[in-house]
Amino acid sequence: MRVALFLTCVNDTLFPETGKAVVRLLERLGCDVDFPPGQTCCGQMHFNTGYRDDARPMARRFVSTFGGHEAVVVPSGSCAAMVREWYPSLGVEPPGGVFELTEFIVDVLGVTDVGAYFPHTVTYHPTCHSLRSLKVGSRPVDLLSSVRGLTLLPLGGAEECCGFGGTFSLKNPAVSAAMCADKVRGVLDTGAEVLCAADNSCLMHIGGALSRQRTGVRVMHLAEILAATEEDS
C-alpha cells in the first residue's frame, strides 16, 4: 500500500527521528511511503490562537499537497484532528484517508503486533486530541502490549491533560506548569524508564520537566518504540 507521510512542523523541526521511525515502521509493514516535499504546517497553531484567516491558506495547501493520496499518515493526534475536524469550519474540505498513526496501523493495516522489541518499562500518556477528538481508544495500548520485552505500566491520572495545549502554555504558564507537575508526579510514581505518547508536543512539555528534575526518565514517541527491533538492541 502506498501512503503519504505528513510529518508535522514540530516533528520536522525538533524531532526528525520520529519521522525516520515512522518510515521504518511502515516500510516494515509493507507500505511504500511518500514524503511530499510541499508540505508545511497544517495551521493548527494559528487556528487555535484565533488567526483563522492565516490558517485557511495552510489548510488549502495541505489539501492540494495530499489530496491525491490514498492514505495520509500523521504521527500526531492534534494535527490529524485539526485536518479532519476543523478544516470544514474554515470552508476547506479535508482529503479522505487522513489517519493518526495508530489508527492506520490497527484499522487499515489490521495489525497490532508490528514485530517490535523494546526491553524496557514504559508508561503511556494518552494525549488530549488523540483521546478526546480522534477517540483512538485502546489502539496505542494494544500496540505497546504486543511489543516483545516491553513492560507496560499504568499511569495514574492518565487521561488528565499535561498542560501544554500549544499556546495555552505560553498564555497561562503558571497553570500549565502546575498541570505538568501533576503529570510528572504520576509518571515518577510508575517507576517506568520511558514515558511514551503519540504527540511529541506533549512529550516536549513533560520531558522538559523530567529533564530539569534529573529524573532519568526518557520520553519517546510511540513510533520510535514500535520501530525498534531486536537488531537495533
PDB file of C-alpha atoms in Angstrom:
ATOM      1  CA  MET A   1       0.000   0.000   0.000  1.00  0.00           C
ATOM      2  CA  ARG A   2       1.293   3.457  -0.895  1.00  0.00           C
ATOM      3  CA  VAL A   3       0.871   6.098   1.806  1.00  0.00           C
ATOM      4  CA  ALA A   4       1.923   9.708   2.292  1.00  0.00           C
ATOM      5  CA  LEU A   5       3.595  10.871   5.490  1.00  0.00           C
ATOM      6  CA  PHE A   6       2.570  14.223   6.928  1.00  0.00           C
ATOM      7  CA  LEU A   7       5.366  14.682   9.419  1.00  0.00           C
ATOM      8  CA  THR A   8       4.066  17.945  11.011  1.00  0.00           C
ATOM      9  CA  CYS A   9       6.179  21.049  11.546  1.00  0.00           C
ATOM     10  CA  VAL A  10       7.012  20.253  15.186  1.00  0.00           C
ATOM     11  CA  ASN A  11       8.422  16.853  14.250  1.00  0.00           C
ATOM     12  CA  ASP A  12      10.186  18.167  11.170  1.00  0.00           C
ATOM     13  CA  THR A  13      11.865  20.951  13.132  1.00  0.00           C
ATOM     14  CA  LEU A  14      12.539  19.362  16.514  1.00  0.00           C
ATOM     15  CA  PHE A  15      12.003  15.597  16.307  1.00  0.00           C
ATOM     16  CA  PRO A  16      13.151  14.310  12.903  1.00  0.00           C
ATOM     17  CA  GLU A  17      13.955  10.892  14.400  1.00  0.00           C
ATOM     18  CA  THR A  18      10.225  10.339  14.819  1.00  0.00           C
ATOM     19  CA  GLY A  19       9.699  10.754  11.091  1.00  0.00           C
ATOM     20  CA  LYS A  20      12.504   8.303  10.334  1.00  0.00           C
ATOM     21  CA  ALA A  21      10.950   5.826  12.765  1.00  0.00           C
ATOM     22  CA  VAL A  22       7.543   6.134  11.103  1.00  0.00           C
ATOM     23  CA  VAL A  23       9.073   5.403   7.700  1.00  0.00           C
ATOM     24  CA  ARG A  24      10.988   2.361   9.009  1.00  0.00           C
ATOM     25  CA  LEU A  25       7.880   1.067  10.737  1.00  0.00           C
ATOM     26  CA  LEU A  26       5.524   1.495   7.800  1.00  0.00           C
ATOM     27  CA  GLU A  27       8.008   0.011   5.327  1.00  0.00           C
ATOM     28  CA  ARG A  28       8.445  -2.996   7.612  1.00  0.00           C
ATOM     29  CA  LEU A  29       4.671  -3.407   7.498  1.00  0.00           C
ATOM     30  CA  GLY A  30       4.720  -3.467   3.697  1.00  0.00           C
ATOM     31  CA  CYS A  31       3.899   0.149   2.844  1.00  0.00           C
ATOM     32  CA  ASP A  32       5.551   2.369   0.258  1.00  0.00           C
ATOM     33  CA  VAL A  33       5.967   5.767   1.918  1.00  0.00           C
ATOM     34  CA  ASP A  34       5.899   9.092   0.057  1.00  0.00           C
ATOM     35  CA  PHE A  35       7.043  12.329   1.648  1.00  0.00           C
ATOM     36  CA  PRO A  36       5.503  15.187  -0.384  1.00  0.00           C
ATOM     37  CA  PRO A  37       8.104  17.979  -0.229  1.00  0.00           C
ATOM     38  CA  GLY A  38       5.472  20.710  -0.489  1.00  0.00           C
ATOM     39  CA  GLN A  39       4.033  20.011   2.952  1.00  0.00           C
ATOM     40  CA  THR A  40       4.047  22.778   5.548  1.00  0.00           C
ATOM     41  CA  CYS A  41       2.206  23.489   8.810  1.00  0.00           C
ATOM     42  CA  CYS A  42      -1.406  22.287   8.995  1.00  0.00           C
ATOM     43  CA  GLY A  43      -2.392  25.644  10.515  1.00  0.00           C
ATOM     44  CA  GLN A  44      -3.397  24.319  13.920  1.00  0.00           C
ATOM     45  CA  MET A  45      -1.391  26.837  15.932  1.00  0.00           C
ATOM     46  CA  HIS A  46      -2.850  29.768  14.017  1.00  0.00           C
ATOM     47  CA  PHE A  47      -6.376  28.351  14.194  1.00  0.00           C
ATOM     48  CA  ASN A  48      -6.237  27.694  17.946  1.00  0.00           C
ATOM     49  CA  THR A  49      -4.907  31.191  18.617  1.00  0.00           C
ATOM     50  CA  GLY A  50      -7.725  32.815  16.664  1.00  0.00           C
ATOM     51  CA  TYR A  51      -5.885  33.642  13.420  1.00  0.00           C
ATOM     52  CA  ARG A  52      -8.256  31.728  11.196  1.00  0.00           C
ATOM     53  CA  ASP A  53      -7.631  33.842   8.115  1.00  0.00           C
ATOM     54  CA  ASP A  54      -3.967  32.851   8.382  1.00  0.00           C
ATOM     55  CA  ALA A  55      -4.827  29.194   8.918  1.00  0.00           C
ATOM     56  CA  ARG A  56      -7.064  28.964   5.840  1.00  0.00           C
ATOM     57  CA  PRO A  57      -4.321  29.102   3.152  1.00  0.00           C
ATOM     58  CA  MET A  58      -2.364  26.498   5.117  1.00  0.00           C
ATOM     59  CA  ALA A  59      -5.390  24.229   5.079  1.00  0.00           C
ATOM     60  CA  ARG A  60      -5.782  24.724   1.342  1.00  0.00           C
ATOM     61  CA  ARG A  61      -2.114  23.925   0.812  1.00  0.00           C
ATOM     62  CA  PHE A  62      -2.478  20.729   2.811  1.00  0.00           C
ATOM     63  CA  VAL A  63      -5.385  19.639   0.636  1.00  0.00           C
ATOM     64  CA  SER A  64      -3.549  20.443  -2.595  1.00  0.00           C
ATOM     65  CA  THR A  65      -0.437  18.616  -1.353  1.00  0.00           C
ATOM     66  CA  PHE A  66      -2.108  15.470  -0.038  1.00  0.00           C
ATOM     67  CA  GLY A  67      -5.410  15.341  -1.887  1.00  0.00           C
ATOM     68  CA  GLY A  68      -4.281  12.760  -4.425  1.00  0.00           C
ATOM     69  CA  HIS A  69      -3.072  10.168  -1.938  1.00  0.00           C
ATOM     70  CA  GLU A  70      -4.989   7.082  -0.900  1.00  0.00           C
ATOM     71  CA  ALA A  71      -3.915   7.429   2.740  1.00  0.00           C
ATOM     72  CA  VAL A  72      -2.132  10.132   4.731  1.00  0.00           C
ATOM     73  CA  VAL A  73      -0.456   9.030   7.961  1.00  0.00           C
ATOM     74  CA  VAL A  74       0.118  11.591  10.722  1.00  0.00           C
ATOM     75  CA  PRO A  75       2.267  10.840  13.825  1.00  0.00           C
ATOM     76  CA  SER A  76       0.329  13.433  15.822  1.00  0.00           C
ATOM     77  CA  GLY A  77      -3.208  13.257  17.137  1.00  0.00           C
ATOM     78  CA  SER A  78      -3.508  17.033  17.378  1.00  0.00           C
ATOM     79  CA  CYS A  79      -2.587  17.668  13.741  1.00  0.00           C
ATOM     80  CA  ALA A  80      -4.746  14.800  12.487  1.00  0.00           C
ATOM     81  CA  ALA A  81      -7.669  16.221  14.471  1.00  0.00           C
ATOM     82  CA  MET A  82      -7.049  19.682  13.016  1.00  0.00           C
ATOM     83  CA  VAL A  83      -7.316  18.372   9.478  1.00  0.00           C
ATOM     84  CA  ARG A  84     -10.286  16.085   9.984  1.00  0.00           C
ATOM     85  CA  GLU A  85     -12.380  18.078  12.461  1.00  0.00           C
ATOM     86  CA  TRP A  86     -11.588  21.754  11.945  1.00  0.00           C
ATOM     87  CA  TYR A  87     -10.809  22.273   8.271  1.00  0.00           C
ATOM     88  CA  PRO A  88     -14.567  22.310   7.432  1.00  0.00           C
ATOM     89  CA  SER A  89     -15.034  25.295   9.761  1.00  0.00           C
ATOM     90  CA  LEU A  90     -12.513  27.141   7.563  1.00  0.00           C
ATOM     91  CA  GLY A  91     -14.524  26.278   4.469  1.00  0.00           C
ATOM     92  CA  VAL A  92     -11.917  23.708   3.413  1.00  0.00           C
ATOM     93  CA  GLU A  93     -12.928  20.122   2.734  1.00  0.00           C
ATOM     94  CA  PRO A  94     -10.273  17.772   4.145  1.00  0.00           C
ATOM     95  CA  PRO A  95      -8.993  14.972   1.942  1.00  0.00           C
ATOM     96  CA  GLY A  96     -10.233  11.492   2.691  1.00  0.00           C
ATOM     97  CA  GLY A  97      -7.973   8.952   4.272  1.00  0.00           C
ATOM     98  CA  VAL A  98      -6.176  11.067   6.885  1.00  0.00           C
ATOM     99  CA  PHE A  99      -5.179   8.799   9.771  1.00  0.00           C
ATOM    100  CA  GLU A 100      -3.350   9.196  13.048  1.00  0.00           C
ATOM    101  CA  LEU A 101      -0.543   6.621  13.098  1.00  0.00           C
ATOM    102  CA  THR A 102      -2.118   4.080  15.460  1.00  0.00           C
ATOM    103  CA  GLU A 103      -5.470   4.304  13.643  1.00  0.00           C
ATOM    104  CA  PHE A 104      -3.750   3.487  10.384  1.00  0.00           C
ATOM    105  CA  ILE A 105      -1.783   0.528  11.735  1.00  0.00           C
ATOM    106  CA  VAL A 106      -4.675  -1.073  13.613  1.00  0.00           C
ATOM    107  CA  ASP A 107      -7.690  -0.154  11.466  1.00  0.00           C
ATOM    108  CA  VAL A 108      -6.278  -0.014   7.937  1.00  0.00           C
ATOM    109  CA  LEU A 109      -3.391  -2.487   8.070  1.00  0.00           C
ATOM    110  CA  GLY A 110      -5.176  -4.688  10.603  1.00  0.00           C
ATOM    111  CA  VAL A 111      -2.046  -5.166  12.726  1.00  0.00           C
ATOM    112  CA  THR A 112      -1.420  -4.972  16.467  1.00  0.00           C
ATOM    113  CA  ASP A 113       1.872  -6.882  16.610  1.00  0.00           C
ATOM    114  CA  VAL A 114       4.303  -4.885  14.463  1.00  0.00           C
ATOM    115  CA  GLY A 115       7.296  -7.087  15.269  1.00  0.00           C
ATOM    116  CA  ALA A 116       8.890  -4.631  17.686  1.00  0.00           C
ATOM    117  CA  TYR A 117      11.310  -5.407  20.503  1.00  0.00           C
ATOM    118  CA  PHE A 118      11.914  -2.939  23.330  1.00  0.00           C
ATOM    119  CA  PRO A 119      13.144  -4.442  26.645  1.00  0.00           C
ATOM    120  CA  HIS A 120      12.206  -1.596  28.970  1.00  0.00           C
ATOM    121  CA  THR A 121       9.487  -0.499  31.372  1.00  0.00           C
ATOM    122  CA  VAL A 122       7.170   2.017  29.701  1.00  0.00           C
ATOM    123  CA  THR A 123       4.194   4.122  30.731  1.00  0.00           C
ATOM    124  CA  TYR A 124       1.823   5.690  28.212  1.00  0.00           C
ATOM    125  CA  HIS A 125       0.299   9.187  28.240  1.00  0.00           C
ATOM    126  CA  PRO A 126      -2.833   9.469  26.031  1.00  0.00           C
ATOM    127  CA  THR A 127      -2.733  12.973  24.603  1.00  0.00           C
ATOM    128  CA  CYS A 128      -5.861  15.097  24.638  1.00  0.00           C
ATOM    129  CA  HIS A 129      -6.567  15.276  20.898  1.00  0.00           C
ATOM    130  CA  SER A 130      -5.991  11.564  20.341  1.00  0.00           C
ATOM    131  CA  LEU A 131      -8.114  10.706  23.369  1.00  0.00           C
ATOM    132  CA  ARG A 132     -10.968  13.198  23.085  1.00  0.00           C
ATOM    133  CA  SER A 133     -11.086  14.291  19.448  1.00  0.00           C
ATOM    134  CA  LEU A 134      -9.966  11.239  17.486  1.00  0.00           C
ATOM    135  CA  LYS A 135     -11.036   8.736  20.151  1.00  0.00           C
ATOM    136  CA  VAL A 136      -8.195   6.360  19.344  1.00  0.00           C
ATOM    137  CA  GLY A 137      -9.153   4.366  22.420  1.00  0.00           C
ATOM    138  CA  SER A 138      -7.034   1.327  23.172  1.00  0.00           C
ATOM    139  CA  ARG A 139      -5.150   1.249  19.860  1.00  0.00           C
ATOM    140  CA  PRO A 140      -1.849   2.650  21.224  1.00  0.00           C
ATOM    141  CA  VAL A 141      -2.000   0.418  24.288  1.00  0.00           C
ATOM    142  CA  ASP A 142      -2.793  -2.649  22.156  1.00  0.00           C
ATOM    143  CA  LEU A 143       0.255  -1.910  20.003  1.00  0.00           C
ATOM    144  CA  LEU A 144       2.533  -1.378  23.005  1.00  0.00           C
ATOM    145  CA  SER A 145       1.234  -4.516  24.713  1.00  0.00           C
ATOM    146  CA  SER A 146       2.366  -6.580  21.726  1.00  0.00           C
ATOM    147  CA  VAL A 147       5.970  -5.317  21.819  1.00  0.00           C
ATOM    148  CA  ARG A 148       8.320  -8.080  22.929  1.00  0.00           C
ATOM    149  CA  GLY A 149      10.316  -7.322  26.052  1.00  0.00           C
ATOM    150  CA  LEU A 150       8.238  -4.275  26.949  1.00  0.00           C
ATOM    151  CA  THR A 151       6.567  -3.991  30.344  1.00  0.00           C
ATOM    152  CA  LEU A 152       3.679  -1.514  30.199  1.00  0.00           C
ATOM    153  CA  LEU A 153       2.967   0.219  33.498  1.00  0.00           C
ATOM    154  CA  PRO A 154      -0.352   2.038  34.116  1.00  0.00           C
ATOM    155  CA  LEU A 155      -0.136   5.807  34.521  1.00  0.00           C
ATOM    156  CA  GLY A 156      -2.213   7.341  37.291  1.00  0.00           C
ATOM    157  CA  GLY A 157      -4.369  10.221  36.059  1.00  0.00           C
ATOM    158  CA  ALA A 158      -3.521   9.205  32.513  1.00  0.00           C
ATOM    159  CA  GLU A 159      -6.489  10.992  30.959  1.00  0.00           C
ATOM    160  CA  GLU A 160      -5.631  14.328  32.580  1.00  0.00           C
ATOM    161  CA  CYS A 161      -4.104  16.978  30.290  1.00  0.00           C
ATOM    162  CA  CYS A 162      -0.362  17.549  30.696  1.00  0.00           C
ATOM    163  CA  GLY A 163      -0.866  21.319  30.480  1.00  0.00           C
ATOM    164  CA  PHE A 164       0.865  22.011  27.179  1.00  0.00           C
ATOM    165  CA  GLY A 165      -2.030  22.894  24.893  1.00  0.00           C
ATOM    166  CA  GLY A 166       0.144  24.741  22.374  1.00  0.00           C
ATOM    167  CA  THR A 167      -0.074  28.457  23.063  1.00  0.00           C
ATOM    168  CA  PHE A 168      -2.016  27.715  26.276  1.00  0.00           C
ATOM    169  CA  SER A 169       1.306  27.020  27.980  1.00  0.00           C
ATOM    170  CA  LEU A 170       2.579  30.436  26.880  1.00  0.00           C
ATOM    171  CA  LYS A 171      -0.520  32.381  27.845  1.00  0.00           C
ATOM    172  CA  ASN A 172      -1.116  30.560  31.133  1.00  0.00           C
ATOM    173  CA  PRO A 173       2.346  29.448  32.274  1.00  0.00           C
ATOM    174  CA  ALA A 174       1.531  29.023  35.957  1.00  0.00           C
ATOM    175  CA  VAL A 175      -1.493  26.824  35.314  1.00  0.00           C
ATOM    176  CA  SER A 176       0.390  24.905  32.649  1.00  0.00           C
ATOM    177  CA  ALA A 177       3.337  24.271  34.973  1.00  0.00           C
ATOM    178  CA  ALA A 178       1.033  23.045  37.752  1.00  0.00           C
ATOM    179  CA  MET A 179      -0.685  20.609  35.385  1.00  0.00           C
ATOM    180  CA  CYS A 180       2.681  19.381  34.152  1.00  0.00           C
ATOM    181  CA  ALA A 181       3.871  18.867  37.739  1.00  0.00           C
ATOM    182  CA  ASP A 182       0.887  16.603  38.377  1.00  0.00           C
ATOM    183  CA  LYS A 183       1.675  14.611  35.235  1.00  0.00           C
ATOM    184  CA  VAL A 184       5.351  14.285  36.191  1.00  0.00           C
ATOM    185  CA  ARG A 185       4.373  13.037  39.632  1.00  0.00           C
ATOM    186  CA  GLY A 186       2.203  10.387  38.029  1.00  0.00           C
ATOM    187  CA  VAL A 187       4.999   9.315  35.708  1.00  0.00           C
ATOM    188  CA  LEU A 188       7.512   9.008  38.536  1.00  0.00           C
ATOM    189  CA  ASP A 189       5.050   7.014  40.638  1.00  0.00           C
ATOM    190  CA  THR A 190       5.018   4.304  37.936  1.00  0.00           C
ATOM    191  CA  GLY A 191       8.763   3.713  38.187  1.00  0.00           C
ATOM    192  CA  ALA A 192       8.937   3.463  34.385  1.00  0.00           C
ATOM    193  CA  GLU A 193      12.145   4.023  32.451  1.00  0.00           C
ATOM    194  CA  VAL A 194      10.332   5.578  29.496  1.00  0.00           C
ATOM    195  CA  LEU A 195       7.314   7.833  29.051  1.00  0.00           C
ATOM    196  CA  CYS A 196       5.621   7.243  25.714  1.00  0.00           C
ATOM    197  CA  ALA A 197       2.994   9.264  23.832  1.00  0.00           C
ATOM    198  CA  ALA A 198       1.842   9.712  20.256  1.00  0.00           C
ATOM    199  CA  ASP A 199       2.358  13.507  20.198  1.00  0.00           C
ATOM    200  CA  ASN A 200       5.819  14.992  20.543  1.00  0.00           C
ATOM    201  CA  SER A 201       4.423  18.361  21.620  1.00  0.00           C
ATOM    202  CA  CYS A 202       3.199  16.827  24.882  1.00  0.00           C
ATOM    203  CA  LEU A 203       6.407  14.843  25.283  1.00  0.00           C
ATOM    204  CA  MET A 204       8.408  18.047  24.818  1.00  0.00           C
ATOM    205  CA  HIS A 205       6.437  19.667  27.646  1.00  0.00           C
ATOM    206  CA  ILE A 206       6.555  16.764  30.087  1.00  0.00           C
ATOM    207  CA  GLY A 207      10.055  15.766  29.047  1.00  0.00           C
ATOM    208  CA  GLY A 208      11.373  19.226  29.786  1.00  0.00           C
ATOM    209  CA  ALA A 209      10.194  18.947  33.377  1.00  0.00           C
ATOM    210  CA  LEU A 210      11.514  15.407  33.725  1.00  0.00           C
ATOM    211  CA  SER A 211      14.900  16.540  32.438  1.00  0.00           C
ATOM    212  CA  ARG A 212      15.124  19.629  34.628  1.00  0.00           C
ATOM    213  CA  GLN A 213      14.409  17.485  37.679  1.00  0.00           C
ATOM    214  CA  ARG A 214      17.105  14.996  36.592  1.00  0.00           C
ATOM    215  CA  THR A 215      14.681  12.101  36.951  1.00  0.00           C
ATOM    216  CA  GLY A 216      16.426   9.888  34.406  1.00  0.00           C
ATOM    217  CA  VAL A 217      13.103   9.094  32.715  1.00  0.00           C
ATOM    218  CA  ARG A 218      13.312   9.198  28.923  1.00  0.00           C
ATOM    219  CA  VAL A 219      10.482  10.337  26.668  1.00  0.00           C
ATOM    220  CA  MET A 220       9.893   8.608  23.333  1.00  0.00           C
ATOM    221  CA  HIS A 221       7.305   8.913  20.615  1.00  0.00           C
ATOM    222  CA  LEU A 222       5.263   5.753  20.186  1.00  0.00           C
ATOM    223  CA  ALA A 223       6.608   5.350  16.632  1.00  0.00           C
ATOM    224  CA  GLU A 224      10.181   5.076  17.884  1.00  0.00           C
ATOM    225  CA  ILE A 225       9.270   2.213  20.208  1.00  0.00           C
ATOM    226  CA  LEU A 226       7.236   0.413  17.539  1.00  0.00           C
ATOM    227  CA  ALA A 227      10.074   0.823  15.042  1.00  0.00           C
ATOM    228  CA  ALA A 228      12.632  -0.739  17.424  1.00  0.00           C
ATOM    229  CA  THR A 229      13.724  -4.305  16.715  1.00  0.00           C
ATOM    230  CA  GLU A 230      15.999  -6.854  18.340  1.00  0.00           C
ATOM    231  CA  GLU A 231      18.649  -5.997  15.742  1.00  0.00           C
ATOM    232  CA  ASP A 232      18.591  -2.386  16.942  1.00  0.00           C
ATOM    233  CA  SER A 233      19.215  -3.505  20.503  1.00  0.00           C
TER     234      SER A 233
END
